[in-house]
Short mmCIF file of C-alpha atoms and ligand atoms in Angstrom, two decimals:
data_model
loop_
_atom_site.label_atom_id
_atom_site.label_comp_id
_atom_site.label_asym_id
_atom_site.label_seq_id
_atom_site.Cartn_x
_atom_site.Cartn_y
_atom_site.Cartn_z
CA UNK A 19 82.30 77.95 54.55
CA UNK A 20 81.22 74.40 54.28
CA UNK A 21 78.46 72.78 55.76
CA UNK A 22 75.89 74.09 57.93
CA UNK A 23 76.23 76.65 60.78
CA UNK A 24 75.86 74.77 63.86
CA UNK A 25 76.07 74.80 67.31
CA UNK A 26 79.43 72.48 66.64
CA UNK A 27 80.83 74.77 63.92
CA UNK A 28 79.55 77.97 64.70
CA UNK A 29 82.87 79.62 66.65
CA UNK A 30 85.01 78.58 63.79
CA UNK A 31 82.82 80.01 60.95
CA UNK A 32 82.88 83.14 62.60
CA UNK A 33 86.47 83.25 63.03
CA UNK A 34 87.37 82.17 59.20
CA UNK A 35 85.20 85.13 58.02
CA UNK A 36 87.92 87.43 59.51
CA UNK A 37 90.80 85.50 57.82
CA UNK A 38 91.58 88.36 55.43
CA UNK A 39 91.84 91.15 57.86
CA UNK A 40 94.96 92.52 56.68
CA UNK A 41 95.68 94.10 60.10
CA UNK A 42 97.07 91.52 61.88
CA UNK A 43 96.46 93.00 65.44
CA UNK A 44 92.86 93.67 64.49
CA UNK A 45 92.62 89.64 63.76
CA UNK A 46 93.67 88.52 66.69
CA UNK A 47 91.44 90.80 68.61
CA UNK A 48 88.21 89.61 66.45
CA UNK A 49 89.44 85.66 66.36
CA UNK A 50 89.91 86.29 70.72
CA UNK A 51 86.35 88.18 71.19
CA UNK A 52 84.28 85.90 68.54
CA UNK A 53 85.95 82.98 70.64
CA UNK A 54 84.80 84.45 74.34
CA UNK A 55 81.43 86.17 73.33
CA UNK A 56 80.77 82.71 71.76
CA UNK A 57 81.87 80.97 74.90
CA UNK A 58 79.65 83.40 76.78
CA UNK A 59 76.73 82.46 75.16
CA UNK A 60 77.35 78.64 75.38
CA UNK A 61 77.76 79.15 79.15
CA UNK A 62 74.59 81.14 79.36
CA UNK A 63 72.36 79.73 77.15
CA UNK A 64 70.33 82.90 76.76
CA UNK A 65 66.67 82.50 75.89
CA UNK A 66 65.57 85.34 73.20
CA UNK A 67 64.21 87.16 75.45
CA UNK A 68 67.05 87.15 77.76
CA UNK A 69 69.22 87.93 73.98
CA UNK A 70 66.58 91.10 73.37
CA UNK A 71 67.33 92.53 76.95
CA UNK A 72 70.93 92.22 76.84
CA UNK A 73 70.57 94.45 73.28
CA UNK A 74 68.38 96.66 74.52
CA UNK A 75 70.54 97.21 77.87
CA UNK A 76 73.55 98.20 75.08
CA UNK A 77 71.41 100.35 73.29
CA UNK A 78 69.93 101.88 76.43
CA UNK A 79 73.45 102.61 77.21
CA UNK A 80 74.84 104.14 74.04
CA UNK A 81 71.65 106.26 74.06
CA UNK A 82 72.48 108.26 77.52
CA UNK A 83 75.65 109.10 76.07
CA UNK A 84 76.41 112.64 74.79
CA UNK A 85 79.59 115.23 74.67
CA UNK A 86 79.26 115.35 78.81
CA UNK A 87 77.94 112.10 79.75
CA UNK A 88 79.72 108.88 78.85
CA UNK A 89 77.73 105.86 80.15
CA UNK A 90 80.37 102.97 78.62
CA UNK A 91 82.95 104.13 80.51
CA UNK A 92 80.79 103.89 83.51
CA UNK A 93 79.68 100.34 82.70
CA UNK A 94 83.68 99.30 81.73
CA UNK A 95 84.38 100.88 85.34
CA UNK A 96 81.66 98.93 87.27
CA UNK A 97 82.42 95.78 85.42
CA UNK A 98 86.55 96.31 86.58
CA UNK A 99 87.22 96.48 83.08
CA UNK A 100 88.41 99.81 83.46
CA UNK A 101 90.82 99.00 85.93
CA UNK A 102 92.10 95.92 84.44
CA UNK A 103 92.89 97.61 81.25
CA UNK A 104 94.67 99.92 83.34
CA UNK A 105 96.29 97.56 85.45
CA UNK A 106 97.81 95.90 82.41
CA UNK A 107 98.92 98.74 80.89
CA UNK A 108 100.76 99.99 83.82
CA UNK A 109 102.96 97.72 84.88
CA UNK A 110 105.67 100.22 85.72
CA UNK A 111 108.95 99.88 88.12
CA UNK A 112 108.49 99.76 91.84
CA UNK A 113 108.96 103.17 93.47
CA UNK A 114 106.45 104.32 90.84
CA UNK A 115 103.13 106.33 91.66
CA UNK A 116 100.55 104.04 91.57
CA UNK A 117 98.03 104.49 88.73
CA UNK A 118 94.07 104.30 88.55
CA UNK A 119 90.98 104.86 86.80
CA UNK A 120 90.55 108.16 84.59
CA UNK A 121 87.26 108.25 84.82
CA UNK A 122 84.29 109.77 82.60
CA UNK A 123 85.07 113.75 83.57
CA UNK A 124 87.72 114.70 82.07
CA UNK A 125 85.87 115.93 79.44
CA UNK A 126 86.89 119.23 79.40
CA UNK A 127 90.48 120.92 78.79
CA UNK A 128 91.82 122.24 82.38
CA UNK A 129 92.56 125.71 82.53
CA UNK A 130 96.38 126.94 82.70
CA UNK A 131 96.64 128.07 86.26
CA UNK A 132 99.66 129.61 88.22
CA UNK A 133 101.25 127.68 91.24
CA UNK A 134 98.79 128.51 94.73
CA UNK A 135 95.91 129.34 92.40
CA UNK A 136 92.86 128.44 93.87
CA UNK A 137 90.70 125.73 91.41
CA UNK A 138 87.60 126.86 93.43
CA UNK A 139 85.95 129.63 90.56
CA UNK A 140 83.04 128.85 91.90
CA UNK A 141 82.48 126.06 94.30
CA UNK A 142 82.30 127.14 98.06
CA UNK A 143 83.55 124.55 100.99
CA UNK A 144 85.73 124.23 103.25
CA UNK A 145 89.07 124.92 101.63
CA UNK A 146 92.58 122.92 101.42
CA UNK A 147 96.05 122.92 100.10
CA UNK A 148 96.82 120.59 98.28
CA UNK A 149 100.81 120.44 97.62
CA UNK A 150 103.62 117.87 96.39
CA UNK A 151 106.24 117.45 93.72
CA UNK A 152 106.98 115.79 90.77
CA UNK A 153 109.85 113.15 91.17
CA UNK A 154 112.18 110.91 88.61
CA UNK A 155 112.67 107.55 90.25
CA UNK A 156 115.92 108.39 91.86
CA UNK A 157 114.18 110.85 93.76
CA UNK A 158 115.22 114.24 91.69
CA UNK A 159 112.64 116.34 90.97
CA UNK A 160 111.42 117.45 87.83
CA UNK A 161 111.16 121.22 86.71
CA UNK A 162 108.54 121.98 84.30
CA UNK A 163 106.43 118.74 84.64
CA UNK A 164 102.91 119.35 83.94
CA UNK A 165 99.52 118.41 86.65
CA UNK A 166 96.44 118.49 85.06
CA UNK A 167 93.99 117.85 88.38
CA UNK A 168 90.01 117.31 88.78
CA UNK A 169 88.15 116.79 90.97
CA UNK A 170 84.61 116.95 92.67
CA UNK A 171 83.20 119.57 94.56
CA UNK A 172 81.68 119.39 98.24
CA UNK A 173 78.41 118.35 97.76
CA UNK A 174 79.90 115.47 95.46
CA UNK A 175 79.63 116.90 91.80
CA UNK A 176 81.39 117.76 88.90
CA UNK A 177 81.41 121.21 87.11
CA UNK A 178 80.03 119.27 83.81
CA UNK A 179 77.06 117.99 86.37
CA UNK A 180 75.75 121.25 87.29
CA UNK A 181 73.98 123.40 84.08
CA UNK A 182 74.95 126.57 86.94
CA UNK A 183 78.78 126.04 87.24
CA UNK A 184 81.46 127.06 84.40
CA UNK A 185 82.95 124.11 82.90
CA UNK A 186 86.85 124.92 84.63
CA UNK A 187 85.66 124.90 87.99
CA UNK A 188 87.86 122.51 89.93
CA UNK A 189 90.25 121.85 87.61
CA UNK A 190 93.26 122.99 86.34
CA UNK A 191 96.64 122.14 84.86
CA UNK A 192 99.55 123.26 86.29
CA UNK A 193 103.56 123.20 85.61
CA UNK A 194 105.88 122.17 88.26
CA UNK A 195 108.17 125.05 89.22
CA UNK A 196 112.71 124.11 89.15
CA UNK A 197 112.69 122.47 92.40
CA UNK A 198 109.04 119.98 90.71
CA UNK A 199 106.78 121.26 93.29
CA UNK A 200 103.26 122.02 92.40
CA UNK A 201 100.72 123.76 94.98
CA UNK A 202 97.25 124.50 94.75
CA UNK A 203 93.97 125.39 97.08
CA UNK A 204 90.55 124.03 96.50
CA UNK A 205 87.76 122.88 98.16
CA UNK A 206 87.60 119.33 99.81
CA UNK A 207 85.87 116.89 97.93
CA UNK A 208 83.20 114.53 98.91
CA UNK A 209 82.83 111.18 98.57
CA UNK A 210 79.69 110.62 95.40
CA UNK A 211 77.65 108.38 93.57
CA UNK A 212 78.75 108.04 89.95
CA UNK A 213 76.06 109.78 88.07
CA UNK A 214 73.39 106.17 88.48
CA UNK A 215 70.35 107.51 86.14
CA UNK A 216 70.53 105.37 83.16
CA UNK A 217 71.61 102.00 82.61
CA UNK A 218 74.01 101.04 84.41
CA UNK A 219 72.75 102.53 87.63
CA UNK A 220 70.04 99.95 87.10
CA UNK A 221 72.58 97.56 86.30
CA UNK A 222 73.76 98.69 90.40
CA UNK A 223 70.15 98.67 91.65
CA UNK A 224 69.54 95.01 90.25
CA UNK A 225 72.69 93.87 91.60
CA UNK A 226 72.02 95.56 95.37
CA UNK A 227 75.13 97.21 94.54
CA UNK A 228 75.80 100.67 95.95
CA UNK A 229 77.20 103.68 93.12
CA UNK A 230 79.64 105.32 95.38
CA UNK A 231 83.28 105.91 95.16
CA UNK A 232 85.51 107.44 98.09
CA UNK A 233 86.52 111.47 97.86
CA UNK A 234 89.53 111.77 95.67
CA UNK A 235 91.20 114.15 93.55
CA UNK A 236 92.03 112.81 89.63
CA UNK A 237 95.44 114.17 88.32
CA UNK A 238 97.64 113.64 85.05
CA UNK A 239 101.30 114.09 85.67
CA UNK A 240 103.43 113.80 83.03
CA UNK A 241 107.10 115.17 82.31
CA UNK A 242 109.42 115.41 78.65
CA UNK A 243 111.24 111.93 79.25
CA UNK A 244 108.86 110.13 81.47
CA UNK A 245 106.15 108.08 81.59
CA UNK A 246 102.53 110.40 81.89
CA UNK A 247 100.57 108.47 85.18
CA UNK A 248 96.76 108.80 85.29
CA UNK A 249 96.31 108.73 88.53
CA UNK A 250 93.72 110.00 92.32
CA UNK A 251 94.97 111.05 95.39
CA UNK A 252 92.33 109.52 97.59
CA UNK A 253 91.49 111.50 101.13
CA UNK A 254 91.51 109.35 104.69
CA UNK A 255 89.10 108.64 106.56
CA UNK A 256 86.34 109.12 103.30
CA UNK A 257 83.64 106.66 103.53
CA UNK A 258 83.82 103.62 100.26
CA UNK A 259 87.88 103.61 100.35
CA UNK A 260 87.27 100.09 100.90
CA UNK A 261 84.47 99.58 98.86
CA UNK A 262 84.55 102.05 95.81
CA UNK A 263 82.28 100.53 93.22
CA UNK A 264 84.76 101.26 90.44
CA UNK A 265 87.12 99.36 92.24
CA UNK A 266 89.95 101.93 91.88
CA UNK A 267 91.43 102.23 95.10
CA UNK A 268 95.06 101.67 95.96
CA UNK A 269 96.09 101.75 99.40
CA UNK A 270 99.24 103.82 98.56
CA UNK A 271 97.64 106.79 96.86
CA UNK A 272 95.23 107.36 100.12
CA UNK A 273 96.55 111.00 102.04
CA UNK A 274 95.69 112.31 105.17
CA UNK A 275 94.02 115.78 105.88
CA UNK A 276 96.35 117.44 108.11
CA UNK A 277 95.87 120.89 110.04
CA UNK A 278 97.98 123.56 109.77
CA UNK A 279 97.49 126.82 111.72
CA UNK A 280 93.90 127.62 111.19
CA UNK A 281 93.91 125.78 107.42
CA UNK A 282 94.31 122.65 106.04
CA UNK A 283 96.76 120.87 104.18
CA UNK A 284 97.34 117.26 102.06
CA UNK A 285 100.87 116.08 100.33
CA UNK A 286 100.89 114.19 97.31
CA UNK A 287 104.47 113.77 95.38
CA UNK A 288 104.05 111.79 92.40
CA UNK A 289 107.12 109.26 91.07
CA UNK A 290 107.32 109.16 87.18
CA UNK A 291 108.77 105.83 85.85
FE1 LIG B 330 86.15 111.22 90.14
#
């Protein structure tokens, strides 16, 4: 470098002191975010103080994470990040399922579980079945495609959320039978505020920003051949499916609750690209 580091020279020091990153992909990405976290600062003109908080808010945040509790993806998900990286990175055929956030609970490995198992170890509420198949894009289905569903129990929570509740309970991972269809029971979900007692539940609070997301059930379906989809199905008439402060709702994945008999029933097929 020659001269002095200035407010004029500044971006383009930092970027010439990657030059000889060998990766070329890894360049790019350091030459793009020197370039915007520069420009950020520039548009901002943060006073120290200001600088200090925004460090401390990123250490804050790295500090409430552990094995069960992953507060970055919460802050990429409330920032849309989440569902921009996902948006670009799915930009599969029409006639495809949808995709959306994964979320930060699938932290644990779902249990194997036969078709019409119920996910509900120990979680009481009212119960559902939840039933649909695994499709090609012409509409054939696919035998021995694999479901790996989560979800939330009544009151809102995840098994990883309660220190009284095995770490399977409400999920599982299932494998489509010859005709694709997968069917399970399991309580209903509720509607829930992501978990908003660190950072970036502050972040919400500061913003007048509510934590909530609609009641939905996560799955994974993915078939030899075919594209894997992370994907929700989310349930009608939940409050937040127009407001879901992760900003992952798609109008096409939301299902009804139907009645059947004296039980109750939702249908979710799921088109692999
Ligand atoms: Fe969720």
């Amino acid at each position: 470098m020659t001269g002095d580091f200035t407010e004029e020279t500044a971006t383009e020091a930092v970027i010439d002191s990657f030059a000889r990153t060998e990766d070329p992909r890894l360049r790019e990405i350091l030459a793009s975010f020197t370039r915007h976290l520069h420009g950020f600062v520039r548009d901002v003109e943060p006073t120290q103080a200001e600088w200090e908080a925004a460090i401390g808010f990123l250490t804050a945040v790295g500090a409430m994470c552990d094995e069960k509790r992953q507060e970055f993806i919460l802050l990429s998900d409330v920032m849309g990040v989440s569902m921009l990286v996902d948006a670009i990175n799915n930009r599969t055929p029409a006639g495809t399922t949808e995709s959306t956030v994964l979320g930060p609970f699938h932290v644990v490995t779902s249990p194997q579980r036969e078709l019409g198992d119920d996910l509900a170890d120990v979680s009481e509420g009212e119960r559902v079945l939840v039933r649909g198949r695994v499709l090609s894009l012409d509409g054939e289905p696919i035998a021995r495609a694999q479901v790996d569903v989560w979800h939330a129990d009544a009151d809102g929570f995840y098994d990883v959320q309660k220190d009284d509740t095995p770490d399977q309970d409400l999920r599982g991972l299932f494998t489509t039978d010859a005709e694709g269809r997968f069917w399970f029971r399991t309580v209903l979900p509720s509607h829930y505020p992501i978990p908003d007692d660190g950072p970036v539940g502050d972040l919400l609070r500061r913003t007048s920003r509510h934590p909530y997301r609609p009641a939905h059930i996560h799955l994974i379906a993915g078939a030899a051949g075919h594209r894997p989809i992370t994907t929700h199905l989310f349930i009608e008439g939940s409050p937040y499916l127009d407001d879901d402060t992760v900003f992952g709702v798609k109008q096409s994945l939301i299902r009804p609750v139907t009645v059947e008999g004296d039980g109750k029933a939702i249908d979710f097929d799921v088109t692999l690209a």
